[in-house]
Amino acid sequence: MKKTFYITTPIYYINAEPHLGHAYTTMVADAIARSRRLLGQDVFFLTGTDEHGQKVARAAKAAGLDTREFADGIAGKYKALFATLGISNNDFIRTTEPRHIRAAQAIWRRVRDNGDLYKGTYEGWYCTVDELFVPESQLVDGRKCPTCGTEVERLSEESYFFRLSRYEDRLLEHYRTHPEFIAPEIRRNEMTAFVAAGLKDLSVSRTSFKWGIPVPDDPAHVMYVWFDALTNYLTAAGFPDDEVRLSRYWPADVHLMGKEIVRQHTVYWPAFLMAAGLPLPERVIGHGWWLMHEAKMSKSLGNVVRPQGYVERFGLDALRYFVMREMVLGQDANFADEAFLSRYNADLANDLGNVVSRVTTMIQRYCSGVVPARQPASETGLDVELEKTAAATIGRTLADAARFDFSAALRSTWELIAALNKYVVAREPWALAKAPESRALLETTLYNAADALRIVTALVDPVMPQSAARIRAMLGIEPETWVDLRPRTLPASVRLGRIEPLFPRMEHTVDELRAMSESPKTEGAAPAPAAAAPAPTPAPAGGDKISIDDFMKVDLRVAKVLSAEKVPNSRKLIKMTIDVGTEQRTLVAGIAEAYEPEQLIGRTIAMVFNLKPAKLMGIESNGMVLAASPEGGKPTLVSFDGEIPPGTRVR
Ligand code: MSP
């Protein structure tokens, strides 16, 4: 493995405030950067802002501000957002900085001295939102930009041209000999077809506005914003003065971005670099778009999600987890609050949160808060199985992360969480704790469970750094890298820290969440659904048989137990929090003589859903659990074959 790793995000335009799209690219780059640090690489992670161009000057004017003052304001908002998102960038570049102006002018001179720049006149359709001339053939409705839908403007001006046409063959050759250069494959095919169709020389300067980097020796021209912007990646790597730094980090390993700017990065950028005699980046990755209401989330449409609200309500890692789990790199994804809530409650509160709370609580309760030692002689096939799954999960997750596929990496890690939950249920430590002769097996079980939890923690670290730190604090262990990650290396005898809930269940409704994002300007509010009229209550049928209608009045449902605890001063009662699909409820059941609370967590039960609430030992119970209750014997809960989602009706 290379010693260094240089990863970049696009530098973001500052004509409007950041939204989830910008946050997404930066969070993925952050996870990649963190995973590479865990592998021991010297990582340089760059992000920043793209501050020149006509539309910035226009936006400043519209805001009644001096352009520089305006730029400082929005760049500050990007920096603040990235701090909120826990971004571990090593540098933040602004294209208005003197170091960048020097670098862009130095590259310009190299390209010019190579004979690749000449003066001419440019006339064409220009989109001021995307800072791009749009070929006539691509205009929508004859006048609109195909990317953002804004009306294009006709521009004609004296301009320097870059001899892009010279690079057609070299670019195609590069794509052919470096198939990893453009990812995913669909983008490589698109770009190959685009170049093969023929490249025209590119206009790379403007005289119609001043907010840009002056062209060396011809200050009436400022550089075309893409020529200026792309070179930021070299500036931050030390170009042109710091040769030591440059040879350390250049060429970049990954340029990460949305798919709409892959062309600039895989056609213009490598051609500029070839013309300047500099090595090309290793890889350009174009991810898909976050959509909302079926359209690309974008400031011009106004259908944007602001990430801050989600961080405030659910915690940073919930947002980081959701976007990285939900979007498969390269494909578009819809941002839906329903999906957010359900992933939060199912994957985080239920799967990860529960396993952390279960394992730590049992060590607390049965081993006085000190991780016990494993006692190999007591082990059975179950322990071997868990160890194997842990080792395989490490291999798979690291391989997924090496492909930058964090959705797959998280899926892989969650398999270990599921295996760990199953292991605990199968081993029943609460039963072992009651039998002194099972002490060795109990200690082995809790050690192996804590060890698997340590591995889960290390694996989620790049995506969920705050949670990883919190779980480690609970387990009382130090951060660890991915360099030598393997099962059964957890030190025994460590004392647990304070146990606290990691992802408490959330009862936010979708409407509450929706209020945090901005709807498309064109869409009207949907009418609220009419409340159902209450049905008349017929008198119950007489005799000992009931009609099917009577039976159908009892709403039986599947539910999942999220947490369970004994009701103080009661021999029989257990208080549970259950997931009924649409909400979370408190339910009290008389099953404490048959079940330990730990045994119930994660279990699927059947319950009466529409029972009037009743108070038991001062606790309001909403529903009743179904159990076989033999005369004089202990109750046995009704159970199901396989996984049935909470909320499913039982008839
Ligand atoms: N300034 C240029 C990039 C120059 S790089 C040398 C630019 N800026 S931008 O502000 O428009 O940011 C575009 C990038 O933001 C996308 O490539 C992507 O990384 C991110 N996203 C913006 N909207 C997005 C979505 N709706 N979905 C996913 N990512 C999005 O282009």
JSON list of N, CA and C in Angstrom, two decimals, residues 321 325 347-348 351-352 355 386 389-401 405-421 452-464 468 471 482 485:
[
{"chain": "A", "resi": 321, "resn": "TYR", "atom": "N", "xyz": [-24.63, 7.95, 8.95]},
{"chain": "A", "resi": 321, "resn": "TYR", "atom": "CA", "xyz": [-25.01, 6.56, 8.69]},
{"chain": "A", "resi": 321, "resn": "TYR", "atom": "C", "xyz": [-26.06, 6.51, 7.58]},
{"chain": "A", "resi": 325, "resn": "ARG", "atom": "N", "xyz": [-25.39, 4.67, 4.09]},
{"chain": "A", "resi": 325, "resn": "ARG", "atom": "CA", "xyz": [-26.02, 3.36, 3.95]},
{"chain": "A", "resi": 325, "resn": "ARG", "atom": "C", "xyz": [-27.03, 3.39, 2.80]},
{"chain": "A", "resi": 347, "resn": "ASP", "atom": "N", "xyz": [-32.06, 0.26, 12.31]},
{"chain": "A", "resi": 347, "resn": "ASP", "atom": "CA", "xyz": [-30.64, -0.10, 12.24]},
{"chain": "A", "resi": 347, "resn": "ASP", "atom": "C", "xyz": [-29.85, 0.44, 13.44]},
{"chain": "A", "resi": 348, "resn": "LEU", "atom": "N", "xyz": [-30.21, 1.68, 13.85]},
{"chain": "A", "resi": 348, "resn": "LEU", "atom": "CA", "xyz": [-29.39, 2.30, 14.89]},
{"chain": "A", "resi": 348, "resn": "LEU", "atom": "C", "xyz": [-29.94, 2.03, 16.29]},
{"chain": "A", "resi": 351, "resn": "ASP", "atom": "N", "xyz": [-30.85, -2.27, 16.25]},
{"chain": "A", "resi": 351, "resn": "ASP", "atom": "CA", "xyz": [-29.75, -3.23, 16.06]},
{"chain": "A", "resi": 351, "resn": "ASP", "atom": "C", "xyz": [-28.50, -2.82, 16.85]},
{"chain": "A", "resi": 352, "resn": "LEU", "atom": "N", "xyz": [-27.90, -1.71, 16.44]},
{"chain": "A", "resi": 352, "resn": "LEU", "atom": "CA", "xyz": [-26.63, -1.33, 17.07]},
{"chain": "A", "resi": 352, "resn": "LEU", "atom": "C", "xyz": [-26.83, -0.90, 18.53]},
{"chain": "A", "resi": 355, "resn": "VAL", "atom": "N", "xyz": [-27.60, -3.81, 20.93]},
{"chain": "A", "resi": 355, "resn": "VAL", "atom": "CA", "xyz": [-26.53, -4.76, 21.21]},
{"chain": "A", "resi": 355, "resn": "VAL", "atom": "C", "xyz": [-25.51, -4.12, 22.16]},
{"chain": "A", "resi": 386, "resn": "LEU", "atom": "N", "xyz": [-19.19, -17.43, 16.03]},
{"chain": "A", "resi": 386, "resn": "LEU", "atom": "CA", "xyz": [-19.13, -15.97, 16.18]},
{"chain": "A", "resi": 386, "resn": "LEU", "atom": "C", "xyz": [-17.75, -15.46, 15.79]},
{"chain": "A", "resi": 389, "resn": "THR", "atom": "N", "xyz": [-17.50, -15.49, 12.02]},
{"chain": "A", "resi": 389, "resn": "THR", "atom": "CA", "xyz": [-18.27, -14.39, 11.42]},
{"chain": "A", "resi": 389, "resn": "THR", "atom": "C", "xyz": [-17.54, -13.07, 11.61]},
{"chain": "A", "resi": 390, "resn": "ALA", "atom": "N", "xyz": [-16.94, -12.88, 12.79]},
{"chain": "A", "resi": 390, "resn": "ALA", "atom": "CA", "xyz": [-16.22, -11.62, 13.04]},
{"chain": "A", "resi": 390, "resn": "ALA", "atom": "C", "xyz": [-15.05, -11.48, 12.08]},
{"chain": "A", "resi": 391, "resn": "ALA", "atom": "N", "xyz": [-14.27, -12.54, 11.92]},
{"chain": "A", "resi": 391, "resn": "ALA", "atom": "CA", "xyz": [-13.10, -12.47, 11.03]},
{"chain": "A", "resi": 391, "resn": "ALA", "atom": "C", "xyz": [-13.55, -12.21, 9.59]},
{"chain": "A", "resi": 392, "resn": "ALA", "atom": "N", "xyz": [-14.61, -12.91, 9.17]},
{"chain": "A", "resi": 392, "resn": "ALA", "atom": "CA", "xyz": [-15.09, -12.73, 7.79]},
{"chain": "A", "resi": 392, "resn": "ALA", "atom": "C", "xyz": [-15.63, -11.32, 7.60]},
{"chain": "A", "resi": 393, "resn": "THR", "atom": "N", "xyz": [-16.30, -10.79, 8.61]},
{"chain": "A", "resi": 393, "resn": "THR", "atom": "CA", "xyz": [-16.87, -9.45, 8.49]},
{"chain": "A", "resi": 393, "resn": "THR", "atom": "C", "xyz": [-15.76, -8.40, 8.37]},
{"chain": "A", "resi": 394, "resn": "ILE", "atom": "N", "xyz": [-14.68, -8.59, 9.12]},
{"chain": "A", "resi": 394, "resn": "ILE", "atom": "CA", "xyz": [-13.55, -7.65, 9.00]},
{"chain": "A", "resi": 394, "resn": "ILE", "atom": "C", "xyz": [-13.07, -7.66, 7.54]},
{"chain": "A", "resi": 395, "resn": "GLY", "atom": "N", "xyz": [-12.85, -8.85, 7.02]},
{"chain": "A", "resi": 395, "resn": "GLY", "atom": "CA", "xyz": [-12.35, -8.97, 5.64]},
{"chain": "A", "resi": 395, "resn": "GLY", "atom": "C", "xyz": [-13.27, -8.29, 4.65]},
{"chain": "A", "resi": 396, "resn": "ARG", "atom": "N", "xyz": [-14.56, -8.57, 4.78]},
{"chain": "A", "resi": 396, "resn": "ARG", "atom": "CA", "xyz": [-15.53, -8.02, 3.82]},
{"chain": "A", "resi": 396, "resn": "ARG", "atom": "C", "xyz": [-15.65, -6.51, 3.94]},
{"chain": "A", "resi": 397, "resn": "THR", "atom": "N", "xyz": [-15.75, -6.02, 5.18]},
{"chain": "A", "resi": 397, "resn": "THR", "atom": "CA", "xyz": [-15.94, -4.58, 5.38]},
{"chain": "A", "resi": 397, "resn": "THR", "atom": "C", "xyz": [-14.73, -3.81, 4.85]},
{"chain": "A", "resi": 398, "resn": "LEU", "atom": "N", "xyz": [-13.53, -4.31, 5.13]},
{"chain": "A", "resi": 398, "resn": "LEU", "atom": "CA", "xyz": [-12.34, -3.61, 4.65]},
{"chain": "A", "resi": 398, "resn": "LEU", "atom": "C", "xyz": [-12.27, -3.62, 3.13]},
{"chain": "A", "resi": 399, "resn": "ALA", "atom": "N", "xyz": [-12.68, -4.74, 2.53]},
{"chain": "A", "resi": 399, "resn": "ALA", "atom": "CA", "xyz": [-12.66, -4.81, 1.06]},
{"chain": "A", "resi": 399, "resn": "ALA", "atom": "C", "xyz": [-13.69, -3.85, 0.48]},
{"chain": "A", "resi": 400, "resn": "ASP", "atom": "N", "xyz": [-14.86, -3.76, 1.11]},
{"chain": "A", "resi": 400, "resn": "ASP", "atom": "CA", "xyz": [-15.89, -2.82, 0.63]},
{"chain": "A", "resi": 400, "resn": "ASP", "atom": "C", "xyz": [-15.37, -1.39, 0.73]},
{"chain": "A", "resi": 401, "resn": "ALA", "atom": "N", "xyz": [-14.75, -1.07, 1.87]},
{"chain": "A", "resi": 401, "resn": "ALA", "atom": "CA", "xyz": [-14.24, 0.30, 2.06]},
{"chain": "A", "resi": 401, "resn": "ALA", "atom": "C", "xyz": [-13.12, 0.60, 1.07]},
{"chain": "A", "resi": 405, "resn": "ASP", "atom": "N", "xyz": [-17.02, 1.70, -1.19]},
{"chain": "A", "resi": 405, "resn": "ASP", "atom": "CA", "xyz": [-18.44, 1.36, -1.16]},
{"chain": "A", "resi": 405, "resn": "ASP", "atom": "C", "xyz": [-18.89, 1.24, 0.30]},
{"chain": "A", "resi": 406, "resn": "PHE", "atom": "N", "xyz": [-19.24, 2.38, 0.90]},
{"chain": "A", "resi": 406, "resn": "PHE", "atom": "CA", "xyz": [-19.59, 2.35, 2.32]},
{"chain": "A", "resi": 406, "resn": "PHE", "atom": "C", "xyz": [-20.99, 1.79, 2.58]},
{"chain": "A", "resi": 407, "resn": "SER", "atom": "N", "xyz": [-21.84, 1.84, 1.58]},
{"chain": "A", "resi": 407, "resn": "SER", "atom": "CA", "xyz": [-23.14, 1.22, 1.75]},
{"chain": "A", "resi": 407, "resn": "SER", "atom": "C", "xyz": [-22.94, -0.28, 1.96]},
{"chain": "A", "resi": 408, "resn": "ALA", "atom": "N", "xyz": [-22.09, -0.88, 1.13]},
{"chain": "A", "resi": 408, "resn": "ALA", "atom": "CA", "xyz": [-21.80, -2.30, 1.28]},
{"chain": "A", "resi": 408, "resn": "ALA", "atom": "C", "xyz": [-21.04, -2.56, 2.58]},
{"chain": "A", "resi": 409, "resn": "ALA", "atom": "N", "xyz": [-20.12, -1.67, 2.92]},
{"chain": "A", "resi": 409, "resn": "ALA", "atom": "CA", "xyz": [-19.32, -1.87, 4.14]},
{"chain": "A", "resi": 409, "resn": "ALA", "atom": "C", "xyz": [-20.25, -1.90, 5.36]},
{"chain": "A", "resi": 410, "resn": "LEU", "atom": "N", "xyz": [-21.24, -1.00, 5.38]},
{"chain": "A", "resi": 410, "resn": "LEU", "atom": "CA", "xyz": [-22.15, -0.97, 6.53]},
{"chain": "A", "resi": 410, "resn": "LEU", "atom": "C", "xyz": [-23.03, -2.21, 6.54]},
{"chain": "A", "resi": 411, "resn": "ARG", "atom": "N", "xyz": [-23.47, -2.62, 5.36]},
{"chain": "A", "resi": 411, "resn": "ARG", "atom": "CA", "xyz": [-24.27, -3.84, 5.29]},
{"chain": "A", "resi": 411, "resn": "ARG", "atom": "C", "xyz": [-23.47, -5.02, 5.85]},
{"chain": "A", "resi": 412, "resn": "SER", "atom": "N", "xyz": [-22.20, -5.08, 5.47]},
{"chain": "A", "resi": 412, "resn": "SER", "atom": "CA", "xyz": [-21.36, -6.18, 5.97]},
{"chain": "A", "resi": 412, "resn": "SER", "atom": "C", "xyz": [-21.24, -6.11, 7.49]},
{"chain": "A", "resi": 413, "resn": "THR", "atom": "N", "xyz": [-20.96, -4.93, 8.01]},
{"chain": "A", "resi": 413, "resn": "THR", "atom": "CA", "xyz": [-20.79, -4.80, 9.47]},
{"chain": "A", "resi": 413, "resn": "THR", "atom": "C", "xyz": [-22.08, -5.18, 10.20]},
{"chain": "A", "resi": 414, "resn": "TRP", "atom": "N", "xyz": [-23.22, -4.83, 9.61]},
{"chain": "A", "resi": 414, "resn": "TRP", "atom": "CA", "xyz": [-24.49, -5.14, 10.28]},
{"chain": "A", "resi": 414, "resn": "TRP", "atom": "C", "xyz": [-24.73, -6.65, 10.35]},
{"chain": "A", "resi": 415, "resn": "GLU", "atom": "N", "xyz": [-24.06, -7.41, 9.48]},
{"chain": "A", "resi": 415, "resn": "GLU", "atom": "CA", "xyz": [-24.20, -8.87, 9.58]},
{"chain": "A", "resi": 415, "resn": "GLU", "atom": "C", "xyz": [-23.56, -9.36, 10.88]},
{"chain": "A", "resi": 416, "resn": "LEU", "atom": "N", "xyz": [-22.48, -8.72, 11.27]},
{"chain": "A", "resi": 416, "resn": "LEU", "atom": "CA", "xyz": [-21.85, -9.11, 12.54]},
{"chain": "A", "resi": 416, "resn": "LEU", "atom": "C", "xyz": [-22.73, -8.69, 13.72]},
{"chain": "A", "resi": 417, "resn": "ILE", "atom": "N", "xyz": [-23.37, -7.53, 13.60]},
{"chain": "A", "resi": 417, "resn": "ILE", "atom": "CA", "xyz": [-24.28, -7.10, 14.68]},
{"chain": "A", "resi": 417, "resn": "ILE", "atom": "C", "xyz": [-25.41, -8.12, 14.84]},
{"chain": "A", "resi": 418, "resn": "ALA", "atom": "N", "xyz": [-25.96, -8.57, 13.70]},
{"chain": "A", "resi": 418, "resn": "ALA", "atom": "CA", "xyz": [-27.05, -9.55, 13.76]},
{"chain": "A", "resi": 418, "resn": "ALA", "atom": "C", "xyz": [-26.54, -10.85, 14.37]},
{"chain": "A", "resi": 419, "resn": "ALA", "atom": "N", "xyz": [-25.33, -11.27, 13.97]},
{"chain": "A", "resi": 419, "resn": "ALA", "atom": "CA", "xyz": [-24.78, -12.52, 14.49]},
{"chain": "A", "resi": 419, "resn": "ALA", "atom": "C", "xyz": [-24.55, -12.40, 16.00]},
{"chain": "A", "resi": 420, "resn": "LEU", "atom": "N", "xyz": [-24.11, -11.22, 16.42]},
{"chain": "A", "resi": 420, "resn": "LEU", "atom": "CA", "xyz": [-23.84, -11.02, 17.85]},
{"chain": "A", "resi": 420, "resn": "LEU", "atom": "C", "xyz": [-25.16, -11.07, 18.65]},
{"chain": "A", "resi": 421, "resn": "ASN", "atom": "N", "xyz": [-26.20, -10.44, 18.11]},
{"chain": "A", "resi": 421, "resn": "ASN", "atom": "CA", "xyz": [-27.50, -10.49, 18.77]},
{"chain": "A", "resi": 421, "resn": "ASN", "atom": "C", "xyz": [-28.00, -11.93, 18.89]},
{"chain": "A", "resi": 452, "resn": "ALA", "atom": "N", "xyz": [-16.63, -8.96, 20.06]},
{"chain": "A", "resi": 452, "resn": "ALA", "atom": "CA", "xyz": [-17.30, -8.73, 18.76]},
{"chain": "A", "resi": 452, "resn": "ALA", "atom": "C", "xyz": [-17.78, -7.28, 18.69]},
{"chain": "A", "resi": 453, "resn": "LEU", "atom": "N", "xyz": [-18.23, -6.75, 19.81]},
{"chain": "A", "resi": 453, "resn": "LEU", "atom": "CA", "xyz": [-18.68, -5.36, 19.84]},
{"chain": "A", "resi": 453, "resn": "LEU", "atom": "C", "xyz": [-17.51, -4.40, 19.57]},
{"chain": "A", "resi": 454, "resn": "ARG", "atom": "N", "xyz": [-16.34, -4.75, 20.09]},
{"chain": "A", "resi": 454, "resn": "ARG", "atom": "CA", "xyz": [-15.14, -3.94, 19.81]},
{"chain": "A", "resi": 454, "resn": "ARG", "atom": "C", "xyz": [-14.86, -3.92, 18.30]},
{"chain": "A", "resi": 455, "resn": "ILE", "atom": "N", "xyz": [-15.04, -5.06, 17.65]},
{"chain": "A", "resi": 455, "resn": "ILE", "atom": "CA", "xyz": [-14.78, -5.12, 16.20]},
{"chain": "A", "resi": 455, "resn": "ILE", "atom": "C", "xyz": [-15.82, -4.29, 15.44]},
{"chain": "A", "resi": 456, "resn": "VAL", "atom": "N", "xyz": [-17.08, -4.42, 15.84]},
{"chain": "A", "resi": 456, "resn": "VAL", "atom": "CA", "xyz": [-18.12, -3.59, 15.20]},
{"chain": "A", "resi": 456, "resn": "VAL", "atom": "C", "xyz": [-17.74, -2.11, 15.34]},
{"chain": "A", "resi": 457, "resn": "THR", "atom": "N", "xyz": [-17.28, -1.74, 16.52]},
{"chain": "A", "resi": 457, "resn": "THR", "atom": "CA", "xyz": [-16.92, -0.35, 16.79]},
{"chain": "A", "resi": 457, "resn": "THR", "atom": "C", "xyz": [-15.81, 0.13, 15.85]},
{"chain": "A", "resi": 458, "resn": "ALA", "atom": "N", "xyz": [-14.79, -0.68, 15.70]},
{"chain": "A", "resi": 458, "resn": "ALA", "atom": "CA", "xyz": [-13.69, -0.29, 14.81]},
{"chain": "A", "resi": 458, "resn": "ALA", "atom": "C", "xyz": [-14.17, -0.17, 13.37]},
{"chain": "A", "resi": 459, "resn": "LEU", "atom": "N", "xyz": [-15.09, -1.06, 12.98]},
{"chain": "A", "resi": 459, "resn": "LEU", "atom": "CA", "xyz": [-15.54, -1.07, 11.58]},
{"chain": "A", "resi": 459, "resn": "LEU", "atom": "C", "xyz": [-16.44, 0.12, 11.25]},
{"chain": "A", "resi": 460, "resn": "VAL", "atom": "N", "xyz": [-17.22, 0.58, 12.23]},
{"chain": "A", "resi": 460, "resn": "VAL", "atom": "CA", "xyz": [-18.11, 1.72, 11.92]},
{"chain": "A", "resi": 460, "resn": "VAL", "atom": "C", "xyz": [-17.39, 3.07, 12.09]},
{"chain": "A", "resi": 461, "resn": "ASP", "atom": "N", "xyz": [-16.18, 3.03, 12.62]},
{"chain": "A", "resi": 461, "resn": "ASP", "atom": "CA", "xyz": [-15.46, 4.25, 12.96]},
{"chain": "A", "resi": 461, "resn": "ASP", "atom": "C", "xyz": [-15.39, 5.31, 11.83]},
{"chain": "A", "resi": 462, "resn": "PRO", "atom": "N", "xyz": [-15.04, 4.95, 10.58]},
{"chain": "A", "resi": 462, "resn": "PRO", "atom": "CA", "xyz": [-14.94, 6.00, 9.56]},
{"chain": "A", "resi": 462, "resn": "PRO", "atom": "C", "xyz": [-16.27, 6.68, 9.27]},
{"chain": "A", "resi": 463, "resn": "VAL", "atom": "N", "xyz": [-17.36, 5.92, 9.37]},
{"chain": "A", "resi": 463, "resn": "VAL", "atom": "CA", "xyz": [-18.67, 6.50, 9.06]},
{"chain": "A", "resi": 463, "resn": "VAL", "atom": "C", "xyz": [-19.26, 7.16, 10.30]},
{"chain": "A", "resi": 464, "resn": "MET", "atom": "N", "xyz": [-19.04, 6.56, 11.46]},
{"chain": "A", "resi": 464, "resn": "MET", "atom": "CA", "xyz": [-19.67, 7.03, 12.70]},
{"chain": "A", "resi": 464, "resn": "MET", "atom": "C", "xyz": [-18.63, 7.27, 13.79]},
{"chain": "A", "resi": 468, "resn": "ALA", "atom": "N", "xyz": [-18.41, 5.58, 17.62]},
{"chain": "A", "resi": 468, "resn": "ALA", "atom": "CA", "xyz": [-17.29, 4.66, 17.91]},
{"chain": "A", "resi": 468, "resn": "ALA", "atom": "C", "xyz": [-16.60, 5.11, 19.20]},
{"chain": "A", "resi": 471, "resn": "ILE", "atom": "N", "xyz": [-18.87, 4.24, 22.19]},
{"chain": "A", "resi": 471, "resn": "ILE", "atom": "CA", "xyz": [-18.91, 2.81, 22.55]},
{"chain": "A", "resi": 471, "resn": "ILE", "atom": "C", "xyz": [-17.60, 2.44, 23.23]},
{"chain": "A", "resi": 482, "resn": "TRP", "atom": "N", "xyz": [-7.12, -0.22, 11.75]},
{"chain": "A", "resi": 482, "resn": "TRP", "atom": "CA", "xyz": [-7.53, -1.39, 10.98]},
{"chain": "A", "resi": 482, "resn": "TRP", "atom": "C", "xyz": [-6.31, -2.25, 10.61]},
{"chain": "A", "resi": 485, "resn": "LEU", "atom": "N", "xyz": [-6.53, -5.61, 12.84]},
{"chain": "A", "resi": 485, "resn": "LEU", "atom": "CA", "xyz": [-7.83, -5.85, 13.48]},
{"chain": "A", "resi": 485, "resn": "LEU", "atom": "C", "xyz": [-8.20, -7.32, 13.35]}
]
